[in-house]
C-alpha positions as a Markdown table, in Angstrom:
| # | Residue | x | y | z |
|---|---|---|---|---|
| 1 | Met | 85.8 | 0.0 | 143.3 |
| 2 | Tyr | 86.6 | 1.6 | 146.7 |
| 3 | Phe | 83.6 | 3.8 | 146.7 |
| 4 | Ser | 80.9 | 2.0 | 144.7 |
| 5 | Gly | 77.3 | 2.3 | 145.7 |
| 6 | Leu | 77.6 | 6.1 | 146.0 |
| 7 | Pro | 76.5 | 8.9 | 143.7 |
| 8 | Glu | 78.9 | 9.0 | 140.8 |
| 9 | Gln | 80.4 | 12.4 | 141.6 |
| 10 | Thr | 80.8 | 11.5 | 145.3 |
| 11 | Gly | 82.5 | 8.1 | 144.5 |
| 12 | Arg | 84.8 | 9.8 | 142.0 |
| 13 | Ala | 85.8 | 12.5 | 144.5 |
| 14 | Leu | 86.5 | 9.9 | 147.3 |
| 15 | Ala | 88.5 | 7.7 | 144.9 |
| 16 | Thr | 90.7 | 10.7 | 143.9 |
| 17 | Ala | 91.3 | 14.0 | 145.5 |
| 18 | Ala | 89.2 | 13.6 | 148.7 |
| 19 | Trp | 90.9 | 10.4 | 149.8 |
| 20 | Gly | 92.1 | 7.8 | 147.2 |
| 21 | Trp | 95.2 | 9.6 | 145.9 |
| 22 | His | 96.5 | 10.1 | 149.4 |
| 23 | Ala | 95.7 | 6.5 | 150.6 |
| 24 | Glu | 97.5 | 5.1 | 147.5 |
| 25 | Thr | 100.6 | 7.3 | 147.4 |
| 26 | Gly | 101.8 | 6.9 | 151.0 |
| 27 | Pro | 102.2 | 3.1 | 150.8 |
| 28 | His | 104.3 | 3.5 | 147.6 |
| 29 | Val | 106.8 | 5.7 | 149.5 |
| 30 | Leu | 106.8 | 3.1 | 152.3 |
| 31 | Arg | 107.5 | 0.4 | 149.8 |
| 32 | Leu | 110.5 | 2.3 | 148.4 |
| 33 | Ala | 112.0 | 2.5 | 151.8 |
| 34 | Ala | 111.2 | -1.1 | 152.8 |
| 35 | Ala | 112.6 | -2.4 | 149.5 |
| 36 | Gly | 115.9 | -0.7 | 150.1 |
| 37 | Val | 115.7 | 1.7 | 147.2 |
| 38 | Phe | 117.2 | 4.5 | 149.2 |
| 39 | Ala | 120.0 | 2.3 | 150.5 |
| 40 | Arg | 120.9 | 1.5 | 146.9 |
| 41 | His | 120.6 | 5.2 | 145.9 |
| 42 | Pro | 121.8 | 7.1 | 149.0 |
| 43 | Asp | 121.6 | 10.5 | 147.3 |
| 44 | Leu | 118.1 | 10.0 | 146.0 |
| 45 | Gln | 115.6 | 12.7 | 147.3 |
| 46 | Ile | 111.9 | 12.5 | 146.4 |
| 47 | Val | 109.1 | 15.0 | 146.8 |
| 48 | Val | 105.5 | 14.1 | 147.4 |
| 49 | Gly | 102.6 | 16.5 | 147.6 |
| 50 | His | 99.5 | 16.8 | 149.6 |
| 51 | Met | 101.1 | 17.3 | 153.0 |
| 52 | Gly | 103.0 | 14.0 | 152.7 |
| 53 | Glu | 100.1 | 11.8 | 151.5 |
| 54 | Asn | 99.0 | 10.7 | 155.0 |
| 55 | Leu | 102.6 | 9.7 | 155.9 |
| 56 | Pro | 103.0 | 12.3 | 158.7 |
| 57 | Phe | 100.0 | 10.9 | 160.5 |
| 58 | Ser | 100.8 | 7.2 | 160.0 |
| 59 | Leu | 104.6 | 7.0 | 159.7 |
| 60 | Met | 105.4 | 6.0 | 163.3 |
| 61 | Arg | 102.8 | 3.3 | 163.3 |
| 62 | Ala | 104.1 | 1.9 | 160.0 |
| 63 | Asp | 107.6 | 2.0 | 161.4 |
| 64 | Ala | 106.7 | 0.2 | 164.6 |
| 65 | Val | 104.8 | -2.6 | 162.7 |
| 66 | Leu | 107.5 | -3.0 | 160.0 |
| 67 | Gly | 110.2 | -3.1 | 162.7 |
| 68 | Lys | 108.5 | -6.1 | 164.3 |
| 69 | Ala | 108.2 | -7.8 | 160.9 |
| 70 | Asp | 111.9 | -7.4 | 160.2 |
| 71 | Pro | 113.9 | -6.3 | 163.3 |
| 72 | Asp | 117.2 | -6.2 | 161.4 |
| 73 | Ala | 115.9 | -3.7 | 158.8 |
| 74 | Pro | 116.7 | 0.0 | 159.2 |
| 75 | Ser | 113.9 | 2.1 | 160.6 |
| 76 | Val | 111.6 | 3.0 | 157.7 |
| 77 | Ala | 110.7 | 6.2 | 159.4 |
| 78 | Ala | 114.4 | 7.2 | 159.6 |
| 79 | Val | 115.0 | 6.3 | 156.0 |
| 80 | Ile | 111.9 | 8.3 | 154.8 |
| 81 | Arg | 112.8 | 11.3 | 156.9 |
| 82 | Glu | 116.3 | 11.3 | 155.2 |
| 83 | His | 115.0 | 11.0 | 151.6 |
| 84 | Leu | 111.5 | 12.5 | 151.5 |
| 85 | His | 110.4 | 16.1 | 151.1 |
| 86 | Ile | 106.7 | 17.0 | 151.2 |
| 87 | Thr | 104.7 | 20.0 | 150.0 |
| 88 | Ile | 101.7 | 21.6 | 151.5 |
| 89 | Ser | 99.8 | 21.4 | 148.3 |
| 90 | Gly | 96.1 | 20.8 | 148.7 |
| 91 | Tyr | 96.1 | 21.3 | 152.5 |
| 92 | Thr | 95.3 | 24.7 | 154.0 |
| 93 | Thr | 94.4 | 23.8 | 157.6 |
| 94 | Thr | 96.7 | 23.9 | 160.6 |
| 95 | Pro | 96.4 | 20.4 | 162.1 |
| 96 | Pro | 98.0 | 18.6 | 159.1 |
| 97 | Leu | 100.8 | 21.2 | 158.9 |
| 98 | Leu | 101.6 | 20.9 | 162.6 |
| 99 | Cys | 101.6 | 17.1 | 162.3 |
| 100 | Ala | 104.0 | 17.3 | 159.3 |
| 101 | Leu | 106.2 | 19.7 | 161.3 |
| 102 | Gln | 106.4 | 17.3 | 164.2 |
| 103 | Val | 107.1 | 14.3 | 162.1 |
| 104 | Phe | 109.4 | 15.7 | 159.3 |
| 105 | Gly | 110.5 | 19.1 | 160.6 |
| 106 | Ala | 110.4 | 22.3 | 158.7 |
| 107 | Asp | 113.5 | 21.4 | 156.7 |
| 108 | Arg | 111.5 | 18.8 | 154.8 |
| 109 | Ile | 108.4 | 20.8 | 153.9 |
| 110 | Met | 107.9 | 23.1 | 150.9 |
| 111 | Phe | 105.3 | 25.4 | 149.6 |
| 112 | Ala | 103.1 | 24.3 | 146.7 |
| 113 | Ala | 99.6 | 25.2 | 145.8 |
| 114 | Asp | 98.2 | 22.1 | 144.0 |
| 115 | Tyr | 97.8 | 24.1 | 140.7 |
| 116 | Pro | 95.6 | 23.9 | 138.7 |
| 117 | Phe | 93.3 | 22.3 | 141.3 |
| 118 | Gly | 94.3 | 24.4 | 144.3 |
| 119 | Asp | 94.0 | 28.2 | 144.8 |
| 120 | Thr | 97.4 | 29.7 | 145.0 |
| 121 | Val | 96.2 | 32.7 | 146.9 |
| 122 | Glu | 94.5 | 30.5 | 149.5 |
| 123 | His | 97.7 | 28.4 | 150.0 |
| 124 | Ala | 99.9 | 31.6 | 150.2 |
| 125 | Thr | 97.5 | 33.1 | 152.8 |
| 126 | Phe | 97.5 | 29.9 | 154.8 |
| 127 | Leu | 101.3 | 29.8 | 154.9 |
| 128 | Arg | 101.5 | 33.4 | 155.8 |
| 129 | Glu | 99.0 | 33.1 | 158.7 |
| 130 | Ala | 100.0 | 29.6 | 159.9 |
| 131 | Pro | 101.0 | 29.5 | 163.6 |
| 132 | Ile | 104.7 | 28.7 | 162.9 |
| 133 | Thr | 107.9 | 30.6 | 163.5 |
| 134 | Pro | 109.1 | 33.1 | 160.9 |
| 135 | Ala | 112.2 | 30.9 | 160.3 |
| 136 | Asp | 110.0 | 27.8 | 159.6 |
| 137 | Arg | 107.8 | 29.9 | 157.3 |
| 138 | Asp | 110.8 | 31.0 | 155.3 |
| 139 | Lys | 112.1 | 27.5 | 155.0 |
| 140 | Ile | 108.7 | 26.2 | 153.8 |
| 141 | Ala | 108.0 | 29.2 | 151.5 |
| 142 | Tyr | 111.3 | 29.2 | 149.6 |
| 143 | Arg | 114.5 | 28.2 | 151.4 |
| 144 | Asn | 114.0 | 24.5 | 151.3 |
| 145 | Ala | 113.2 | 24.6 | 147.5 |
| 146 | Gln | 116.3 | 26.7 | 146.9 |
| 147 | Gln | 118.5 | 24.2 | 148.7 |
| 148 | Leu | 116.9 | 21.0 | 147.3 |
| 149 | Phe | 116.7 | 22.2 | 143.7 |
| 150 | Arg | 119.9 | 24.3 | 143.8 |
| 151 | Leu | 118.0 | 27.4 | 142.7 |
């Protein structure tokens, strides 16, 4: 539907891993926050993959627009930052990681390799060579997962 009129393989790729999954998942997380799910379940923590499903890039805009729609509602960005963890799965380039770090901070990002679709070695190499501090690398590589999942 979104990508009709294209070669079949191209349309399928755009509708799924290249764009569609990310464009579809982020709004569901926003809806959870806007609907008060986290207020009703204050201990709830969720994890989404793919470097936050476009949320790091768009969260502040969504927060500003939603804040105008309902000035009495809590900041959606603040709620999401308190209840969401993201993984780097599927993303092995620096700009998305730096954006995620600026928006969510290293305490909310975890390693994942998008298995079986992603290459684990490529993801591990990316994290090892990423231009981040050793402390942030350790958090992303394993410390955050240890804490969240009580490993």
